Short mmCIF file of N, CA and C in Angstrom, two decimals:
data_model
loop_
_atom_site.label_atom_id
_atom_site.label_comp_id
_atom_site.label_asym_id
_atom_site.label_seq_id
_atom_site.Cartn_x
_atom_site.Cartn_y
_atom_site.Cartn_z
N UNK A 541 -1.52 -8.47 -0.30
CA UNK A 541 -1.35 -7.69 0.63
C UNK A 541 -1.93 -8.22 2.29
N UNK A 542 -1.07 -7.36 3.21
CA UNK A 542 -1.37 -8.35 4.55
C UNK A 542 -1.62 -6.87 5.28
N UNK A 543 -2.80 -7.19 5.88
CA UNK A 543 -3.30 -6.00 6.93
C UNK A 543 -3.15 -6.48 8.50
N UNK A 544 -2.59 -6.00 8.97
CA UNK A 544 -2.12 -6.21 10.34
C UNK A 544 -3.31 -5.57 11.41
N UNK A 545 -4.39 -5.96 11.77
CA UNK A 545 -5.71 -4.98 12.54
C UNK A 545 -5.44 -4.99 13.90
N UNK A 546 -4.99 -4.06 14.77
CA UNK A 546 -5.27 -4.41 16.17
C UNK A 546 -6.06 -3.17 16.70
N UNK A 547 -7.01 -3.59 17.40
CA UNK A 547 -8.06 -2.91 17.81
C UNK A 547 -8.11 -2.88 19.73
N UNK A 548 -7.96 -1.88 20.34
CA UNK A 548 -7.89 -1.84 21.68
C UNK A 548 -9.20 -2.66 22.05
N UNK A 549 -8.74 -3.30 23.08
CA UNK A 549 -10.22 -4.28 23.80
C UNK A 549 -11.30 -3.47 23.75
N UNK A 550 -11.18 -2.27 24.39
CA UNK A 550 -12.62 -0.97 24.86
C UNK A 550 -13.26 -0.95 23.58
N UNK A 551 -12.65 -0.94 22.30
CA UNK A 551 -13.55 -0.46 20.99
C UNK A 551 -13.81 -1.79 20.30
N UNK A 552 -13.47 -3.01 20.76
CA UNK A 552 -13.68 -4.06 19.72
C UNK A 552 -15.27 -4.26 19.32
N UNK A 553 -16.14 -4.16 20.48
CA UNK A 553 -17.55 -4.16 19.90
C UNK A 553 -18.17 -3.32 18.94
N UNK A 554 -17.39 -2.01 18.80
CA UNK A 554 -17.91 -1.16 18.20
C UNK A 554 -16.98 -1.33 16.69
N UNK A 555 -16.36 -2.03 16.48
CA UNK A 555 -15.83 -2.15 15.39
C UNK A 555 -15.80 -3.71 14.47
N UNK A 556 -16.27 -3.45 13.07
CA UNK A 556 -16.16 -4.79 12.83
C UNK A 556 -14.98 -4.90 11.88
N UNK A 557 -14.21 -5.87 12.79
CA UNK A 557 -12.60 -5.91 12.03
C UNK A 557 -12.17 -6.63 11.04
N UNK A 558 -13.04 -7.89 10.40
CA UNK A 558 -12.92 -8.50 9.16
C UNK A 558 -13.32 -7.39 7.99
N UNK A 559 -14.55 -6.78 7.97
CA UNK A 559 -14.76 -5.57 7.00
C UNK A 559 -13.60 -4.58 6.85
N UNK A 560 -13.43 -4.22 8.00
CA UNK A 560 -12.16 -3.35 7.99
C UNK A 560 -10.71 -3.62 7.26
N UNK A 561 -10.66 -4.82 7.76
CA UNK A 561 -9.28 -5.46 6.99
C UNK A 561 -9.45 -5.60 5.59
N UNK A 562 -10.76 -5.96 5.19
CA UNK A 562 -11.25 -6.01 3.61
C UNK A 562 -10.92 -4.68 3.16
N UNK A 563 -11.40 -3.65 3.83
CA UNK A 563 -11.62 -2.43 2.93
C UNK A 563 -10.12 -2.04 3.05
N UNK A 564 -9.49 -2.25 3.77
CA UNK A 564 -7.80 -1.58 3.77
C UNK A 564 -7.24 -2.50 2.96
N UNK A 565 -7.20 -3.62 2.69
CA UNK A 565 -6.68 -4.48 1.38
C UNK A 565 -7.27 -3.73 0.13
N UNK A 566 -8.34 -3.78 -0.07
CA UNK A 566 -8.98 -2.98 -1.11
C UNK A 566 -8.40 -1.75 -1.15
N UNK A 567 -7.84 -0.74 -0.25
CA UNK A 567 -7.22 0.45 -0.52
C UNK A 567 -5.92 0.43 -0.95
N UNK A 568 -5.59 -0.59 -0.55
CA UNK A 568 -3.98 -0.77 -1.00
C UNK A 568 -4.13 -1.18 -2.56
N UNK A 569 -4.99 -1.94 -3.02
CA UNK A 569 -5.20 -2.20 -4.06
C UNK A 569 -5.61 -0.80 -5.26
N UNK A 570 -6.46 -0.20 -4.76
CA UNK A 570 -6.70 0.80 -5.41
C UNK A 570 -5.59 2.16 -5.08
N UNK A 571 -4.69 2.08 -4.44
CA UNK A 571 -3.74 3.18 -4.26
C UNK A 571 -2.60 2.61 -5.34
N UNK A 572 -2.92 1.65 -5.95
CA UNK A 572 -2.15 0.90 -6.89
C UNK A 572 -0.94 0.56 -6.51
N UNK A 573 -0.56 0.29 -5.04
CA UNK A 573 1.06 -0.37 -4.53
C UNK A 573 1.11 -1.68 -5.17
N UNK A 574 2.26 -1.84 -6.04
CA UNK A 574 1.99 -3.00 -6.90
C UNK A 574 2.61 -4.15 -6.07
N UNK A 575 3.96 -3.73 -5.38
CA UNK A 575 4.49 -4.87 -4.60
C UNK A 575 3.60 -5.36 -3.36
N UNK A 576 4.06 -6.63 -3.14
CA UNK A 576 3.49 -7.47 -1.84
C UNK A 576 3.68 -6.35 -0.43
N UNK A 577 2.68 -5.41 0.15
CA UNK A 577 3.03 -4.87 1.11
C UNK A 577 2.49 -5.20 2.39
N UNK A 578 2.84 -4.92 3.58
CA UNK A 578 1.83 -4.85 4.72
C UNK A 578 1.86 -3.86 5.34
N UNK A 579 0.78 -3.35 5.84
CA UNK A 579 0.55 -2.38 6.66
C UNK A 579 -0.04 -2.82 8.09
N UNK A 580 0.14 -2.54 9.24
CA UNK A 580 -0.19 -2.33 10.60
C UNK A 580 -0.96 -1.35 10.57
N UNK A 581 -2.40 -1.67 11.29
CA UNK A 581 -3.07 -0.44 11.62
C UNK A 581 -3.58 -0.82 13.10
N UNK A 582 -3.52 0.03 14.17
CA UNK A 582 -3.80 0.04 15.49
C UNK A 582 -5.16 1.06 15.48
N UNK A 583 -6.00 0.51 16.16
CA UNK A 583 -7.12 1.68 16.58
C UNK A 583 -7.15 1.55 18.15
N UNK A 584 -6.77 2.77 18.61
CA UNK A 584 -6.29 3.19 19.80
C UNK A 584 -6.91 3.77 20.74
N UNK A 585 -6.50 4.83 21.92
CA UNK A 585 -7.28 5.65 22.42
C UNK A 585 -6.66 7.05 22.17
N UNK A 586 -7.69 7.87 22.67
CA UNK A 586 -6.97 9.69 22.56
C UNK A 586 -5.83 9.50 23.10
N UNK A 587 -5.28 8.83 24.54
CA UNK A 587 -4.12 9.26 25.21
C UNK A 587 -2.85 8.50 24.65
N UNK A 588 -3.11 7.30 23.78
CA UNK A 588 -1.86 6.93 23.27
C UNK A 588 -1.56 7.66 22.24
N UNK A 589 -2.69 8.39 21.31
CA UNK A 589 -2.35 9.16 20.05
C UNK A 589 -1.87 10.52 20.64
N UNK A 590 -2.43 11.04 21.71
CA UNK A 590 -1.64 12.45 21.99
C UNK A 590 -0.33 12.12 22.53
N UNK A 591 -0.01 11.02 23.63
CA UNK A 591 1.58 10.54 23.38
C UNK A 591 2.49 11.03 22.17
N UNK A 592 1.89 9.91 21.60
CA UNK A 592 2.77 9.92 20.35
C UNK A 592 2.83 11.27 19.46
N UNK A 593 1.83 11.84 19.19
CA UNK A 593 1.63 13.08 18.53
C UNK A 593 2.53 13.85 19.49
N UNK A 594 2.84 14.00 20.72
CA UNK A 594 3.64 14.70 21.29
C UNK A 594 5.19 14.60 21.07
N UNK A 595 5.09 13.32 21.35
CA UNK A 595 6.43 12.74 20.99
C UNK A 595 7.06 12.77 19.63
N UNK A 596 6.37 12.77 18.69
CA UNK A 596 6.96 12.70 17.00
C UNK A 596 6.77 14.02 16.43
N UNK A 597 5.58 14.47 16.83
CA UNK A 597 5.17 15.83 16.04
C UNK A 597 5.50 17.09 17.11
N UNK A 598 5.42 17.01 18.34
CA UNK A 598 5.75 18.47 19.15
C UNK A 598 4.57 18.73 19.46
N UNK A 599 3.27 18.18 19.08
CA UNK A 599 1.75 18.82 19.26
C UNK A 599 1.52 17.84 20.51
N UNK A 600 0.88 18.80 21.44
CA UNK A 600 0.53 18.48 22.87
C UNK A 600 -1.16 18.44 22.94
N UNK A 601 -1.45 17.61 21.99
CA UNK A 601 -2.93 17.27 21.89
C UNK A 601 -2.94 15.57 21.25
N UNK A 602 -4.31 15.15 21.48
CA UNK A 602 -4.76 13.82 20.26
C UNK A 602 -4.85 14.18 19.21
N UNK A 603 -4.41 13.40 18.42
CA UNK A 603 -5.09 13.56 16.77
C UNK A 603 -6.08 12.31 16.29
N UNK A 604 -6.26 12.82 15.42
CA UNK A 604 -7.40 11.61 14.91
C UNK A 604 -6.56 10.17 14.06
N UNK A 605 -5.30 10.64 13.36
CA UNK A 605 -4.35 9.50 12.88
C UNK A 605 -2.92 9.72 12.52
N UNK A 606 -2.25 8.96 12.89
CA UNK A 606 -0.48 9.24 12.54
C UNK A 606 -0.15 8.13 11.50
N UNK A 607 0.64 8.26 11.01
CA UNK A 607 1.37 7.24 10.12
C UNK A 607 2.82 7.31 10.37
N UNK A 608 3.45 6.03 10.30
CA UNK A 608 5.00 6.08 10.74
C UNK A 608 5.42 5.05 9.40
N UNK A 609 6.23 5.41 8.48
CA UNK A 609 6.95 4.80 7.55
C UNK A 609 7.89 3.95 8.18
N UNK A 610 8.00 2.54 7.51
CA UNK A 610 9.02 1.36 7.69
C UNK A 610 9.82 1.31 6.68
N UNK A 611 9.40 0.86 5.52
CA UNK A 611 10.08 0.25 4.53
C UNK A 611 10.65 -1.23 4.57
N UNK A 612 10.69 -1.54 5.57
CA UNK A 612 11.39 -2.80 6.13
C UNK A 612 10.62 -3.87 5.24
N UNK A 613 11.88 -5.04 4.80
CA UNK A 613 11.27 -6.27 4.10
C UNK A 613 11.13 -7.47 5.37
N UNK A 614 9.93 -7.93 5.14
CA UNK A 614 10.18 -9.26 6.21
C UNK A 614 10.54 -10.18 5.39
N UNK A 615 11.92 -10.85 5.97
CA UNK A 615 12.64 -11.89 5.63
C UNK A 615 11.96 -13.35 5.21
N UNK A 616 10.78 -13.75 5.99
CA UNK A 616 9.97 -14.76 6.03
C UNK A 616 9.14 -14.42 4.59
N UNK A 617 8.47 -13.56 4.66
CA UNK A 617 7.42 -13.27 3.63
C UNK A 617 7.70 -12.67 2.10
N UNK A 618 8.93 -12.07 2.37
CA UNK A 618 9.35 -11.06 1.22
C UNK A 618 8.63 -10.01 1.17
N UNK A 619 7.58 -9.82 2.18
CA UNK A 619 6.83 -8.54 2.15
C UNK A 619 7.41 -7.07 2.42
N UNK A 620 6.70 -6.12 1.83
CA UNK A 620 7.29 -4.93 2.44
C UNK A 620 6.50 -4.44 3.14
N UNK A 621 7.06 -3.86 4.83
CA UNK A 621 5.77 -3.25 5.65
C UNK A 621 5.98 -1.98 5.21
N UNK A 622 5.27 -1.25 4.73
CA UNK A 622 4.52 0.21 4.58
C UNK A 622 4.87 0.84 5.84
N UNK A 623 4.23 0.54 7.10
CA UNK A 623 4.70 1.07 8.15
C UNK A 623 3.21 0.94 9.10
N UNK A 624 3.12 1.47 9.95
CA UNK A 624 1.80 1.84 10.84
C UNK A 624 1.21 3.05 10.84
N UNK A 625 -0.20 2.66 11.04
CA UNK A 625 -1.10 3.59 11.17
C UNK A 625 -1.71 3.55 12.48
N UNK A 626 -1.83 4.78 13.30
CA UNK A 626 -2.61 4.55 14.39
C UNK A 626 -3.81 5.53 14.41
N UNK A 627 -4.88 4.68 14.68
CA UNK A 627 -6.14 5.94 14.64
C UNK A 627 -6.88 5.92 16.20
N UNK A 628 -7.14 7.04 16.40
CA UNK A 628 -7.59 7.65 17.96
C UNK A 628 -9.26 7.25 17.53
N UNK A 629 -10.04 6.32 18.17
CA UNK A 629 -10.98 5.61 18.14
C UNK A 629 -12.25 6.92 18.93
N UNK A 630 -11.62 7.63 19.82
CA UNK A 630 -12.58 8.61 20.31
C UNK A 630 -12.63 9.91 19.76
N UNK A 631 -11.39 9.83 18.92
CA UNK A 631 -11.49 11.43 18.09
C UNK A 631 -12.34 10.89 16.91
N UNK A 632 -11.79 9.70 16.17
CA UNK A 632 -12.74 9.42 14.68
C UNK A 632 -14.09 9.71 15.06
N UNK A 633 -14.67 8.90 16.57
CA UNK A 633 -16.08 8.98 16.77
C UNK A 633 -16.77 10.30 16.80
N UNK A 634 -15.52 11.37 17.51
CA UNK A 634 -16.17 12.66 17.38
C UNK A 634 -16.31 13.12 16.37
N UNK A 635 -15.46 13.09 15.21
CA UNK A 635 -15.34 13.99 14.12
C UNK A 635 -16.53 12.94 13.37
N UNK A 636 -17.19 11.81 13.35
CA UNK A 636 -18.02 11.25 12.69
C UNK A 636 -19.25 11.94 12.92
N UNK A 637 -19.44 12.10 14.55
CA UNK A 637 -20.80 12.78 15.12
C UNK A 637 -20.89 14.26 14.71
N UNK A 638 -19.47 15.02 14.61
CA UNK A 638 -19.92 16.45 14.17
C UNK A 638 -19.99 16.26 12.76
N UNK A 639 -19.45 15.63 11.79
CA UNK A 639 -19.91 15.45 10.80
C UNK A 639 -21.47 14.74 10.15
N UNK A 640 -22.09 13.86 10.85
CA UNK A 640 -23.10 13.59 10.85
C UNK A 640 -23.02 12.11 9.93
N UNK A 641 -22.04 11.61 9.75
CA UNK A 641 -21.77 10.19 8.95
C UNK A 641 -21.25 9.26 9.92
N UNK A 642 -21.59 8.14 9.44
CA UNK A 642 -21.27 6.65 10.64
C UNK A 642 -19.68 6.63 11.07
N UNK A 643 -19.34 6.39 12.33
CA UNK A 643 -18.04 6.43 12.69
C UNK A 643 -17.24 5.31 11.72
N UNK A 644 -17.61 4.36 10.98
CA UNK A 644 -16.81 3.28 10.49
C UNK A 644 -16.41 4.28 9.10
N UNK A 645 -17.50 5.00 8.17
CA UNK A 645 -16.76 5.74 7.23
C UNK A 645 -15.70 6.56 7.74
N UNK A 646 -15.69 7.32 9.13
CA UNK A 646 -14.60 8.14 9.40
C UNK A 646 -13.42 7.29 9.50
N UNK A 647 -13.49 5.85 10.15
CA UNK A 647 -12.27 4.95 10.37
C UNK A 647 -11.61 4.74 8.68
N UNK A 648 -12.51 4.39 7.79
CA UNK A 648 -11.93 3.97 6.64
C UNK A 648 -11.45 5.17 6.02
N UNK A 649 -12.01 6.52 6.14
CA UNK A 649 -11.28 7.68 5.73
C UNK A 649 -9.87 7.87 6.39
N UNK A 650 -9.73 7.49 7.41
CA UNK A 650 -8.26 7.67 8.53
C UNK A 650 -7.53 6.53 7.86
N UNK A 651 -7.89 5.18 7.52
CA UNK A 651 -7.08 4.22 7.09
C UNK A 651 -6.70 4.74 5.76
N UNK A 652 -7.39 4.95 4.96
CA UNK A 652 -6.88 5.62 3.56
C UNK A 652 -6.14 6.84 3.81
N UNK A 653 -6.29 7.59 4.75
CA UNK A 653 -5.50 8.79 4.56
C UNK A 653 -3.93 8.63 5.26
N UNK A 654 -3.98 7.35 6.02
CA UNK A 654 -2.74 6.82 6.63
C UNK A 654 -1.97 5.86 5.56
N UNK A 655 -2.78 5.43 4.82
CA UNK A 655 -2.22 4.59 3.35
C UNK A 655 -1.42 5.27 2.62
N UNK A 656 -2.22 6.45 1.95
CA UNK A 656 -1.47 7.46 1.14
C UNK A 656 -0.69 8.17 1.41
N UNK A 657 -0.49 8.33 2.88
CA UNK A 657 1.10 9.14 3.65
C UNK A 657 2.26 7.90 3.67
N UNK A 658 1.75 6.45 3.89
CA UNK A 658 2.87 5.82 3.58
C UNK A 658 3.23 5.53 2.39
N UNK A 659 2.26 5.91 1.36
CA UNK A 659 2.65 6.01 0.00
C UNK A 659 3.20 6.64 -0.28
N UNK A 660 3.75 7.98 -0.27
CA UNK A 660 4.40 9.20 -0.45
C UNK A 660 3.47 9.96 -0.66
N UNK A 661 2.37 10.09 -0.38
CA UNK A 661 1.38 11.24 -0.53
C UNK A 661 1.70 12.05 0.51
N UNK A 662 1.42 13.60 0.40
CA UNK A 662 1.56 14.45 1.44
C UNK A 662 0.75 15.76 1.78
N UNK A 663 0.29 16.48 2.34
CA UNK A 663 -0.34 17.70 1.90
C UNK A 663 0.19 18.91 3.03
N UNK A 664 1.88 19.14 2.56
CA UNK A 664 2.26 20.20 3.19
C UNK A 664 2.50 21.47 2.35
N UNK A 665 1.91 21.40 1.15
CA UNK A 665 1.90 22.43 0.32
C UNK A 665 0.28 22.41 -0.67
N UNK A 666 -0.49 23.70 -0.93
CA UNK A 666 -1.39 23.37 -1.61
C UNK A 666 -1.76 22.52 -2.70
N UNK A 667 -0.39 22.32 -3.90
CA UNK A 667 -0.48 21.36 -4.63
C UNK A 667 -0.52 19.66 -4.43
N UNK A 668 0.33 19.80 -3.11
CA UNK A 668 0.44 18.14 -2.76
C UNK A 668 -1.15 18.08 -2.29
N UNK A 669 -1.59 18.81 -1.12
CA UNK A 669 -2.85 18.51 -0.73
C UNK A 669 -3.72 18.05 -1.94
N UNK A 670 -4.06 19.17 -3.08
CA UNK A 670 -5.04 18.92 -4.39
C UNK A 670 -4.86 17.51 -4.45
N UNK A 671 -3.51 17.17 -4.85
CA UNK A 671 -3.51 15.90 -5.62
C UNK A 671 -3.86 14.54 -4.37
N UNK A 672 -3.59 14.43 -3.10
CA UNK A 672 -3.68 13.49 -2.16
C UNK A 672 -5.41 13.58 -2.08
N UNK A 673 -5.95 15.08 -1.59
CA UNK A 673 -7.20 14.81 -1.69
C UNK A 673 -8.20 14.25 -2.55
N UNK A 674 -7.54 14.63 -4.23
CA UNK A 674 -8.03 14.10 -5.37
C UNK A 674 -7.91 12.54 -5.22
N UNK A 675 -6.84 11.88 -4.97
CA UNK A 675 -6.49 10.53 -4.93
C UNK A 675 -7.38 10.03 -3.72
N UNK A 676 -7.83 10.52 -2.60
CA UNK A 676 -8.23 10.30 -1.62
C UNK A 676 -10.06 9.97 -1.87
N UNK A 677 -10.45 11.27 -2.36
CA UNK A 677 -11.82 11.29 -2.71
C UNK A 677 -12.31 10.34 -4.01
N UNK A 678 -11.16 10.30 -5.01
CA UNK A 678 -11.97 8.86 -6.10
C UNK A 678 -11.67 7.57 -5.18
N UNK A 679 -10.53 7.12 -3.97
CA UNK A 679 -11.01 6.19 -3.69
C UNK A 679 -11.88 5.93 -2.93
N UNK A 680 -12.69 6.88 -2.32
CA UNK A 680 -14.09 6.83 -1.19
C UNK A 680 -14.84 6.43 -2.17
N UNK A 681 -14.81 7.71 -3.44
CA UNK A 681 -16.14 7.34 -4.40
C UNK A 681 -16.05 5.52 -4.68
N UNK A 682 -14.97 4.87 -5.27
CA UNK A 682 -14.80 3.41 -5.45
C UNK A 682 -15.22 2.91 -4.62
N UNK A 683 -15.19 2.79 -3.21
CA UNK A 683 -15.53 2.08 -1.96
C UNK A 683 -17.02 2.19 -1.86
N UNK A 684 -17.64 3.52 -2.34
CA UNK A 684 -18.85 3.85 -2.29
C UNK A 684 -19.06 4.48 -0.78
N UNK A 685 -18.14 5.24 -0.16
CA UNK A 685 -18.17 5.73 1.24
C UNK A 685 -18.28 7.05 1.06
N UNK A 686 -19.65 7.49 1.58
CA UNK A 686 -20.00 8.60 1.78
C UNK A 686 -19.52 9.36 2.96
N UNK A 687 -19.37 10.73 2.85
CA UNK A 687 -19.05 11.48 3.97
C UNK A 687 -19.45 12.87 4.11
N UNK A 688 -19.76 13.33 5.03
CA UNK A 688 -20.54 14.46 4.79
C UNK A 688 -19.25 15.71 4.59
N UNK A 689 -18.19 15.50 5.59
CA UNK A 689 -17.47 16.54 5.30
C UNK A 689 -16.29 15.59 5.94
N UNK A 690 -14.91 16.12 5.54
CA UNK A 690 -13.65 15.61 5.83
C UNK A 690 -12.81 16.39 6.62
N UNK A 691 -12.23 15.81 8.07
CA UNK A 691 -11.66 16.87 9.03
C UNK A 691 -10.47 16.87 8.48
N UNK A 692 -10.04 17.79 9.04
CA UNK A 692 -8.61 18.39 8.05
C UNK A 692 -8.71 19.27 6.75
N UNK A 693 -10.07 19.25 6.57
CA UNK A 693 -10.41 20.01 5.09
C UNK A 693 -10.39 21.39 5.39
N UNK A 694 -10.77 21.84 6.51
CA UNK A 694 -10.82 23.19 6.54
C UNK A 694 -9.23 23.52 6.19
N UNK A 695 -9.16 24.89 6.15
CA UNK A 695 -8.24 25.68 5.36
C UNK A 695 -6.88 25.54 6.68
N UNK A 696 -5.45 25.37 6.33
CA UNK A 696 -4.76 25.09 7.59
C UNK A 696 -4.76 26.17 8.08
N UNK A 697 -4.88 26.23 9.24
CA UNK A 697 -4.26 27.41 10.42
C UNK A 697 -3.61 26.50 11.39
N UNK A 698 -2.40 27.51 11.63
CA UNK A 698 -1.26 26.95 12.70
C UNK A 698 -1.63 27.31 13.96
#
């Protein structure tokens, strides 16, 4: 697996990039993606996620995580790019503070959530959501990541 992790300079001191890359690789293994895949993960500002959320989802607000599928094959490595995951550090930090667990754990959750989306999981119906949340929880347990609560786990309100 290949993880391309980009952290906006502002947040580099707050993030252990080597650790997060290793965790992301472990997640790819645990999701059981059997081919050689690569994922790009960008840890960005609220502004960047606000802009993309508005542009692609029509929601005029920041969000914690967005994922964009790719499926392109790199001709040099033969690896399939699953796509890009973008995470807002400020939103992740806020959610971690509200839940009372480390920011790093929140970011791991968001990376996992993004990878599950890129692997075909979704939560637009209750059945899909139950399956995705179950997979998410079993992987968090395997990783030994404890979360006090999961943002977005509140029932749907539009």
